[in-house]
C-alpha cells in the first residue's frame, strides 16, 4: 500500500509541475494512470493459509503436530493413518493443542490431514522422524 501511495504522490507531483509550467498534461494519460492506481489499491492480496503436519516417533507412538501457516491451530481436524492399499487403519482428530497420536503400524502407510478441499497434507511413513525400520 505504501508503494501505491508513493506512485500516486509522484504522479500528482508531475501533474502539478506540468500545470505550473504552463503545459497541459494529456487527459487520457491522467485517466489511465489514475485508474491503474485505483485498481491496484482495490486488488488487495488474498491472505491464503496452508496446512502443515509434522510427525515423529516418540515413546512408542507416532505423534503428529499440525496447524496452518497463518498461525491458527488444527484442533478438530480429521487425521487418518492409511495403508498403501487405501484402507483407513486408524482415525483420529487433532486435540485442542493441535496434536494427535497413533499406534505404530507395521506396513507401509501415510498420514493424511484433511481440512477440506485444497487443505490436505500427506506425511509418508519414511518421512516420520525416529521411525526406524
Short mmCIF file of C-alpha atoms in Angstrom, two decimals, residues 62-65 79 92-95 98-102:
data_model
loop_
_atom_site.label_atom_id
_atom_site.label_comp_id
_atom_site.label_asym_id
_atom_site.label_seq_id
_atom_site.Cartn_x
_atom_site.Cartn_y
_atom_site.Cartn_z
CA UNK A 62 3.52 -41.75 16.28
CA UNK A 63 2.88 -38.18 17.40
CA UNK A 64 1.74 -35.54 14.92
CA UNK A 65 1.53 -31.77 15.35
CA UNK A 79 -6.30 -37.09 10.56
CA UNK A 92 -8.22 -39.53 14.84
CA UNK A 93 -8.80 -35.79 15.30
CA UNK A 94 -6.33 -33.18 16.40
CA UNK A 95 -6.70 -32.12 20.03
CA UNK A 98 -3.25 -29.49 17.61
CA UNK A 99 -1.65 -32.87 18.33
CA UNK A 100 -2.71 -36.43 17.51
CA UNK A 101 -1.25 -39.84 18.33
CA UNK A 102 -1.28 -43.16 16.51
#
